[in-house]
PDB file of C-alpha atoms in Angstrom:
ATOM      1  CA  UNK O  82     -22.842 -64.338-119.408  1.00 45.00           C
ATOM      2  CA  UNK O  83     -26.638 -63.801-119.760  1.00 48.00           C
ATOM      3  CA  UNK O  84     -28.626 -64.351-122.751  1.00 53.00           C
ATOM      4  CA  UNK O  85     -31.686 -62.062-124.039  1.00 54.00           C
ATOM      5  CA  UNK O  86     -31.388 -59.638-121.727  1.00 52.00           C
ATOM      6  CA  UNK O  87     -33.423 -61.493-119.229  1.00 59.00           C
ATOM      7  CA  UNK O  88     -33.559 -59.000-116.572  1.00 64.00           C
ATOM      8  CA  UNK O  89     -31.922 -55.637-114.960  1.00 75.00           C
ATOM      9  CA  UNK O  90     -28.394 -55.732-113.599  1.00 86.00           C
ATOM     10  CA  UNK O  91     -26.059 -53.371-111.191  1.00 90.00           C
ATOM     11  CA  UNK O  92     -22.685 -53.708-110.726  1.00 92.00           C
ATOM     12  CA  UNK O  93     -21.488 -52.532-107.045  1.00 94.00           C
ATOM     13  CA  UNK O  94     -18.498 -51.224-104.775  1.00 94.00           C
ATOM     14  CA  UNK O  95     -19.231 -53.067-101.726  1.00 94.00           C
ATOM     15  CA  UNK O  96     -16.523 -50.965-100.171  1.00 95.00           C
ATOM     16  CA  UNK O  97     -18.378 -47.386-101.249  1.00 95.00           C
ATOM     17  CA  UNK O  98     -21.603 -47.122 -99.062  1.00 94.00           C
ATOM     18  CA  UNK O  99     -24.424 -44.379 -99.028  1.00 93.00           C
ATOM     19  CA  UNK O 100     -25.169 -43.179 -95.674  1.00 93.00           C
ATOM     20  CA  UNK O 101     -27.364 -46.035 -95.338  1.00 92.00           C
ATOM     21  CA  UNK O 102     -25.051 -48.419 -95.913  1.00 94.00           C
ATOM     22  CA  UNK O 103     -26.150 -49.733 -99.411  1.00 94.00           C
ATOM     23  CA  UNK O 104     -23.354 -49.986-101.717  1.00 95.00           C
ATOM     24  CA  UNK O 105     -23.074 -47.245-104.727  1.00 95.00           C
ATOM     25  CA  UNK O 106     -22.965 -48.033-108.120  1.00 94.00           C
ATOM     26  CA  UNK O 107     -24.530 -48.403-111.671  1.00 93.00           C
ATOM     27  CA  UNK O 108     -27.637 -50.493-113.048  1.00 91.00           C
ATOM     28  CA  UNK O 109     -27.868 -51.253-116.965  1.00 89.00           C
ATOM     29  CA  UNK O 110     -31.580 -51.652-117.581  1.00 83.00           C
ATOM     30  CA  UNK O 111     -32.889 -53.329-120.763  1.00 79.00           C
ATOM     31  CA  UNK O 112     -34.326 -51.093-123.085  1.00 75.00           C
ATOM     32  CA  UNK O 113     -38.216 -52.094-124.157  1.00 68.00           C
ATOM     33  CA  UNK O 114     -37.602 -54.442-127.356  1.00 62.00           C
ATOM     34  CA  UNK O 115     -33.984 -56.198-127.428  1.00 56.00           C
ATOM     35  CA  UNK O 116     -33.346 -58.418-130.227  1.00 63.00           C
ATOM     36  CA  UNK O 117     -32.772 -61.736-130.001  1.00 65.00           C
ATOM     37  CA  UNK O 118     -29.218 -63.242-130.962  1.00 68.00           C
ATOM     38  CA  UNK O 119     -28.769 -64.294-134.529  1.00 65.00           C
ATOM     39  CA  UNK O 120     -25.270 -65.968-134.003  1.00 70.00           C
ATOM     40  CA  UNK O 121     -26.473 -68.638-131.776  1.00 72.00           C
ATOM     41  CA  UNK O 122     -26.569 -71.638-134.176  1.00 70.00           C
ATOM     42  CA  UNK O 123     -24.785 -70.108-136.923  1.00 75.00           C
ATOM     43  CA  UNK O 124     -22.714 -72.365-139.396  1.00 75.00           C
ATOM     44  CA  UNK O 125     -20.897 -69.761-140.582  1.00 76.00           C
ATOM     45  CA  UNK O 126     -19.701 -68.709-136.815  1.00 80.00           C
ATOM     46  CA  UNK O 127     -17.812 -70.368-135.479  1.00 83.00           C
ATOM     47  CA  UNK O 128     -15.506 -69.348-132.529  1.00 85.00           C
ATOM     48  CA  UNK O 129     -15.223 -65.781-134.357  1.00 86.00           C
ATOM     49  CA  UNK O 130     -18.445 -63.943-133.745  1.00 85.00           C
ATOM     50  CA  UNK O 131     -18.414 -65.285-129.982  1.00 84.00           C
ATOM     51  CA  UNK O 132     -19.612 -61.511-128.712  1.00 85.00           C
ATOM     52  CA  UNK O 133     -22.638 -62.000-130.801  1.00 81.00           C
ATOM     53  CA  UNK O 134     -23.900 -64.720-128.959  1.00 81.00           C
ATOM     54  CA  UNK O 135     -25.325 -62.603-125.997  1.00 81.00           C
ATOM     55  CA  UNK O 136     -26.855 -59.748-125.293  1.00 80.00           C
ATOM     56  CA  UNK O 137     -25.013 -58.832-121.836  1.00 84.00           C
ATOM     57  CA  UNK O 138     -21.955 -60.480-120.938  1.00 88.00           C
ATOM     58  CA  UNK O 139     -19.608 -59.119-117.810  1.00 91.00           C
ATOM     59  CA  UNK O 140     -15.404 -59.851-117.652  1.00 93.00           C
ATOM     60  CA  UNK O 141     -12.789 -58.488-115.521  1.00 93.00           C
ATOM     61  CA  UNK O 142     -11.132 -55.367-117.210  1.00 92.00           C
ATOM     62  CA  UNK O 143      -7.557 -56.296-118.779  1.00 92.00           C
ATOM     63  CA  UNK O 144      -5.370 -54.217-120.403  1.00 91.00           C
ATOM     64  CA  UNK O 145      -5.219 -57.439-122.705  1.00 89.00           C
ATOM     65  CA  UNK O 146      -8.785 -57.518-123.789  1.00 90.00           C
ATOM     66  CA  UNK O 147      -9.605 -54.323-125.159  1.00 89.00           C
ATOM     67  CA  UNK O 148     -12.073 -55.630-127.834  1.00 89.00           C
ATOM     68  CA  UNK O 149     -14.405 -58.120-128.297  1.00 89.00           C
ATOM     69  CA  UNK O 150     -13.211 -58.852-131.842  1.00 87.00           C
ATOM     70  CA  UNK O 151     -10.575 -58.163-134.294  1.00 87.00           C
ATOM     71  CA  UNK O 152     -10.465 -57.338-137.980  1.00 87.00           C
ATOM     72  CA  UNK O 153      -8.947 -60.405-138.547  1.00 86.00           C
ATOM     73  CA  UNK O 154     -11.753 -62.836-136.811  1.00 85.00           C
ATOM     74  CA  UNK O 155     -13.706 -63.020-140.201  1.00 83.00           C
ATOM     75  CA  UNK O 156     -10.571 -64.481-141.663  1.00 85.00           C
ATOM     76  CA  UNK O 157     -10.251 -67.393-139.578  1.00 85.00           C
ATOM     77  CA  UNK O 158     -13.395 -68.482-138.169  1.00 85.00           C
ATOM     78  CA  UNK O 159     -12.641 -71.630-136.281  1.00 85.00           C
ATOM     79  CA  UNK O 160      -9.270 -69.832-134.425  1.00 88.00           C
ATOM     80  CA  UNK O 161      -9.738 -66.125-134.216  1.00 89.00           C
ATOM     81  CA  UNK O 162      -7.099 -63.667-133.211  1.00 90.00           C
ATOM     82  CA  UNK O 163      -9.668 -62.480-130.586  1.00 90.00           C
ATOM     83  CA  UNK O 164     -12.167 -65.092-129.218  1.00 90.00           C
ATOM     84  CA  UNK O 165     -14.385 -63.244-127.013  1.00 90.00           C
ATOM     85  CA  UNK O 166     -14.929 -66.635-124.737  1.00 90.00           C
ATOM     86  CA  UNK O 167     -10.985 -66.551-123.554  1.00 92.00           C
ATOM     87  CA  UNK O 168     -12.555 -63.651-121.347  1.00 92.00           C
ATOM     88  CA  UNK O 169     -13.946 -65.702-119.200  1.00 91.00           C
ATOM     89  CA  UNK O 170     -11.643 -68.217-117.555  1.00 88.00           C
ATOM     90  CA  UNK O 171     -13.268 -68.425-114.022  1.00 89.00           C
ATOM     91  CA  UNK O 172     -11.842 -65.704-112.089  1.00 91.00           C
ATOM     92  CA  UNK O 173     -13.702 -63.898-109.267  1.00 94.00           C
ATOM     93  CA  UNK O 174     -15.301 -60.900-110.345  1.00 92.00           C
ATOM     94  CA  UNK O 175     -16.026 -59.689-106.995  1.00 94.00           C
ATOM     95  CA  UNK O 176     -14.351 -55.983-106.437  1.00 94.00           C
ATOM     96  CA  UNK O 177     -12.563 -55.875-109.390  1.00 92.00           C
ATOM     97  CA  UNK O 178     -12.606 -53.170-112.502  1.00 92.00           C
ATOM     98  CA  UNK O 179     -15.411 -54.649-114.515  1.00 92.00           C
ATOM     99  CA  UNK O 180     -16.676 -54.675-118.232  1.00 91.00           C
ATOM    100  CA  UNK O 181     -20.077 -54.580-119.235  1.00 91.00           C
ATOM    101  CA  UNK O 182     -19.971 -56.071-122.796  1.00 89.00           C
ATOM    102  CA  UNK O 183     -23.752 -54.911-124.310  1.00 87.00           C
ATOM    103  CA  UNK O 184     -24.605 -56.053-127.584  1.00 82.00           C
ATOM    104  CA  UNK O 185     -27.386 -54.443-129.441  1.00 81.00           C
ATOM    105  CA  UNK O 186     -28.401 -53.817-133.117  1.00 77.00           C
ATOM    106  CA  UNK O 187     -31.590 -54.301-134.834  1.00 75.00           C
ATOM    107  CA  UNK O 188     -32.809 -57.154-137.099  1.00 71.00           C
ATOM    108  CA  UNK O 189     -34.245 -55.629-140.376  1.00 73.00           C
ATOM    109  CA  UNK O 190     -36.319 -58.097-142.410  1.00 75.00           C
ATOM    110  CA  UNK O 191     -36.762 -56.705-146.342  1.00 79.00           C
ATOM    111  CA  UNK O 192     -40.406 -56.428-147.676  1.00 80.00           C
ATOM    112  CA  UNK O 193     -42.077 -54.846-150.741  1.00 83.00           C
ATOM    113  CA  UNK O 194     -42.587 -51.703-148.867  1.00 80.00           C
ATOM    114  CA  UNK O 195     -38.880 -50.951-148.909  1.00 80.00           C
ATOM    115  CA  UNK O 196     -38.885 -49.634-152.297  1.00 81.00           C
ATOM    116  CA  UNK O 197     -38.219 -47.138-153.145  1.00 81.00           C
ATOM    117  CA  UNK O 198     -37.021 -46.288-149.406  1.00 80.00           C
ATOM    118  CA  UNK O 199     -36.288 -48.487-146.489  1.00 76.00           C
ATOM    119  CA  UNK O 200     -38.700 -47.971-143.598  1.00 71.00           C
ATOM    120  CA  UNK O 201     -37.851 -47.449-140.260  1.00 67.00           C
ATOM    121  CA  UNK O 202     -37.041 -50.960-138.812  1.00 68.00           C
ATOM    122  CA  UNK O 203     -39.093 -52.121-135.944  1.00 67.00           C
ATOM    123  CA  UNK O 204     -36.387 -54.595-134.328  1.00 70.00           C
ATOM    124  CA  UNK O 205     -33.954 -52.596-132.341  1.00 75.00           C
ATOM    125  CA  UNK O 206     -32.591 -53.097-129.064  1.00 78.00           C
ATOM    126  CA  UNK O 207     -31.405 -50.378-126.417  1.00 81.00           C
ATOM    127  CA  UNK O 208     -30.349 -49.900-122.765  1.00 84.00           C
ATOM    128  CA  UNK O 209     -29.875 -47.363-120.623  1.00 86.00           C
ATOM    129  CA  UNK O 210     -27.484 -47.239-117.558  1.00 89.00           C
ATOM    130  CA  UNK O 211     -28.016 -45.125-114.790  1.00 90.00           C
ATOM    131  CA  UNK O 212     -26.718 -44.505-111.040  1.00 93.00           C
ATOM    132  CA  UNK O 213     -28.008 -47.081-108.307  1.00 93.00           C
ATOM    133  CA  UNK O 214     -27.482 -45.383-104.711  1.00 93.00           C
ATOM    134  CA  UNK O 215     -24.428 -43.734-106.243  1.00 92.00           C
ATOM    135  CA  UNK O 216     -25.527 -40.951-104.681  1.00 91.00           C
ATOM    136  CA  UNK O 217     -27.029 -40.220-101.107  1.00 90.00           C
ATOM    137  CA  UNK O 218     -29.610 -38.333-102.374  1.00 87.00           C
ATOM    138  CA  UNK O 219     -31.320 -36.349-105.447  1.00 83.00           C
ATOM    139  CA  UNK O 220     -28.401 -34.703-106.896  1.00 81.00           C
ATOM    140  CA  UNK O 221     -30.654 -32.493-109.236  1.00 75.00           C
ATOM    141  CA  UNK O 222     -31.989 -30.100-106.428  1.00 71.00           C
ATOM    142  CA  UNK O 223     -28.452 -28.896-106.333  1.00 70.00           C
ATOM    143  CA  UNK O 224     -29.408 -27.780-109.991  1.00 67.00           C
ATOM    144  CA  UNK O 225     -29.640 -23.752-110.486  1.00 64.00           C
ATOM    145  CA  UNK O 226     -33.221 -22.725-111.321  1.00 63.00           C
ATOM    146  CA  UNK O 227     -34.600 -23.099-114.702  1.00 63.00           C
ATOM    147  CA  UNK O 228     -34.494 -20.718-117.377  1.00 65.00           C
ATOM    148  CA  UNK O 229     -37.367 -20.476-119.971  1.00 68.00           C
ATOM    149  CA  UNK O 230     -36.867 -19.418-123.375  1.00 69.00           C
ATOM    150  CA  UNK O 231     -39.899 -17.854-125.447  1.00 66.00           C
ATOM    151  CA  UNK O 232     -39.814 -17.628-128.921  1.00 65.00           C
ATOM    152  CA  UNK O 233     -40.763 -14.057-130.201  1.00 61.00           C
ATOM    153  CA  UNK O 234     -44.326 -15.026-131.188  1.00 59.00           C
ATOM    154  CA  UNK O 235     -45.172 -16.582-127.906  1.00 53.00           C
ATOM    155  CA  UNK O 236     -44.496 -12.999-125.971  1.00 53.00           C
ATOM    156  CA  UNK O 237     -46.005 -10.054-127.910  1.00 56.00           C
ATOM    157  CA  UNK O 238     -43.262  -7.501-125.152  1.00 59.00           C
ATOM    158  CA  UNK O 239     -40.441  -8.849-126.908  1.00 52.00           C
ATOM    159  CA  UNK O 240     -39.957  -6.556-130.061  1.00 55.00           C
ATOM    160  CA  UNK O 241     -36.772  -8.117-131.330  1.00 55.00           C
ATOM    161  CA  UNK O 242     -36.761 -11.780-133.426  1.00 58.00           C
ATOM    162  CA  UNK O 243     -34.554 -12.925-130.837  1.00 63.00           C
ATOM    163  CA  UNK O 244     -35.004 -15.657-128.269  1.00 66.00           C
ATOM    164  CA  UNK O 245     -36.611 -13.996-124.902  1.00 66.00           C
ATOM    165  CA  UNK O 246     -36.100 -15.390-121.327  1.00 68.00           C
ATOM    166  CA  UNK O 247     -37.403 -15.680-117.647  1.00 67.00           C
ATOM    167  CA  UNK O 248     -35.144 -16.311-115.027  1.00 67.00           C
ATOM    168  CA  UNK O 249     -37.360 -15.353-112.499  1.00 65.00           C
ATOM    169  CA  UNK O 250     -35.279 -12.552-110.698  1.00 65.00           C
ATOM    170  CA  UNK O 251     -32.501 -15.344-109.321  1.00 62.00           C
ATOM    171  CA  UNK O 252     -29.256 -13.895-110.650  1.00 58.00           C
ATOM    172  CA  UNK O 253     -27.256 -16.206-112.245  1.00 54.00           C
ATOM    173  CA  UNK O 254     -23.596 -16.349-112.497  1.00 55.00           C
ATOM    174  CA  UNK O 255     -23.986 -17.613-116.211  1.00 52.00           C
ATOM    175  CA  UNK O 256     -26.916 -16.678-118.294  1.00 51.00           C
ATOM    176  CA  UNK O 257     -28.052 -19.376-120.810  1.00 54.00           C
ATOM    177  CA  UNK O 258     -27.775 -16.846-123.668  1.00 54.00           C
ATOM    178  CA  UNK O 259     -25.239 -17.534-126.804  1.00 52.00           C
ATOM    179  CA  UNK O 260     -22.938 -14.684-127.043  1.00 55.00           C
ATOM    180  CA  UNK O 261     -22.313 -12.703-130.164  1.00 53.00           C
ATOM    181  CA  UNK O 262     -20.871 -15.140-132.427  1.00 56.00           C
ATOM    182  CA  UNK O 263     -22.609 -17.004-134.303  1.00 54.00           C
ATOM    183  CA  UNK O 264     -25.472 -14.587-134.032  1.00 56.00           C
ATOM    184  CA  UNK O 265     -28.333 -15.356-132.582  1.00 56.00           C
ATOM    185  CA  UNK O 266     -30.930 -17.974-134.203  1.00 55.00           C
ATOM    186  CA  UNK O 267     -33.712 -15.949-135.736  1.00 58.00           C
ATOM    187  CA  UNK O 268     -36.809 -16.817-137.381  1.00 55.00           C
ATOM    188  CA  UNK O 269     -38.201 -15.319-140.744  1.00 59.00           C
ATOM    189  CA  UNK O 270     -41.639 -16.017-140.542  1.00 56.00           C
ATOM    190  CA  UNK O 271     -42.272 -14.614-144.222  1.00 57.00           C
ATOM    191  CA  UNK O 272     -40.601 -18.227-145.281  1.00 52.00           C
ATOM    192  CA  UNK O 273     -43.328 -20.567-146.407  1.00 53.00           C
ATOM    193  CA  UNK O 274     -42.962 -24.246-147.639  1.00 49.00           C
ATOM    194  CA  UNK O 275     -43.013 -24.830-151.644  1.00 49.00           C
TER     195      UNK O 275
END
């Protein structure tokens, strides 16, 4: 279990290689602010809020342990139904089905400027997971070319309020273009604002 996020992590197949021989897999990265646990130190927490005590924590998969918590936890806070640190009883994680338990939230602290409305909180945490040599190389050139829609204003040879677009004379088997229904989004630019 690691606390606060302290750095990037991939989880492998040693037994799936790229053509290099670098094993394939996935890499959760940290997104730019996480939070910082408010459980740890709680005396209202006892063993029932155990998932809130880190930000990243890793377990074998078990059909057993399919949630962190239970309903029930808040009820009995010294012997939850689910305690999150059964999970981890020692065994091997090495080439086995893994979980990646990620905890994030945001911390909102109240202040005079919340009234009438709530501004947007500053204390949120993210991360984003991503291929590590999953592939054996840049999958996106396989990608068909783009196709650039104009809105009606931005090319004066397009007559009708629809949506015009360059594919740049490579035919496409499908055409990025909604069919009939619903109709096509148009744009009325007699509306104004009030």
């Amino acid at each position: 279990m690691l606390s606060n996020f302290q750095g990037g992590y991939a989880i492998v197949n040693k037994q799936a290689q790229t053509a290099w021989g670098y094993p394939r897999g996935y890499a959760l990265q940290p997104g730019p602010n996480p939070i910082q646990t408010t459980v740890v130190g709680s005396k209202r927490a006892l063993e029932n809020v155990n998932w809130g005590r880190y930000n990243l924590a890793v377990s074998k998969r078990k059909e057993s342990e399919p949630a962190s918590s239970s309903m029930w936890d808040q009820n009995l806070t010294g012997d939850p139904p689910v305690n999150f640190h059964n999970f981890f009883d020692g065994e091997s994680l090495d080439q086995e089905d893994l979980i990646m338990w990620v905890n994030v939230g945001m911390h909102h602290i109240p202040s005079a400027e919340d009234v009438p409305n709530t501004k947007t909180n500053i204390a949120t945490s993210s991360f984003m997971l991503f291929p590590v040599n999953y592939f054996d190389y840049d999958v996106s050139i396989n990608s068909r070319n783009a196709i650039v829609l104009f809105a009606p204003t931005e090319t004066p040879e397009i007559t009708s309020e629809v949506y015009g677009f360059e594919d740049y004379g490579v035919k496409q088997e499908f055409a990025c273009i909604p069919d009939a229904s619903p109709p096509p989004f148009r744009y009325d630019s007699s509306w104004q604002r009030p």
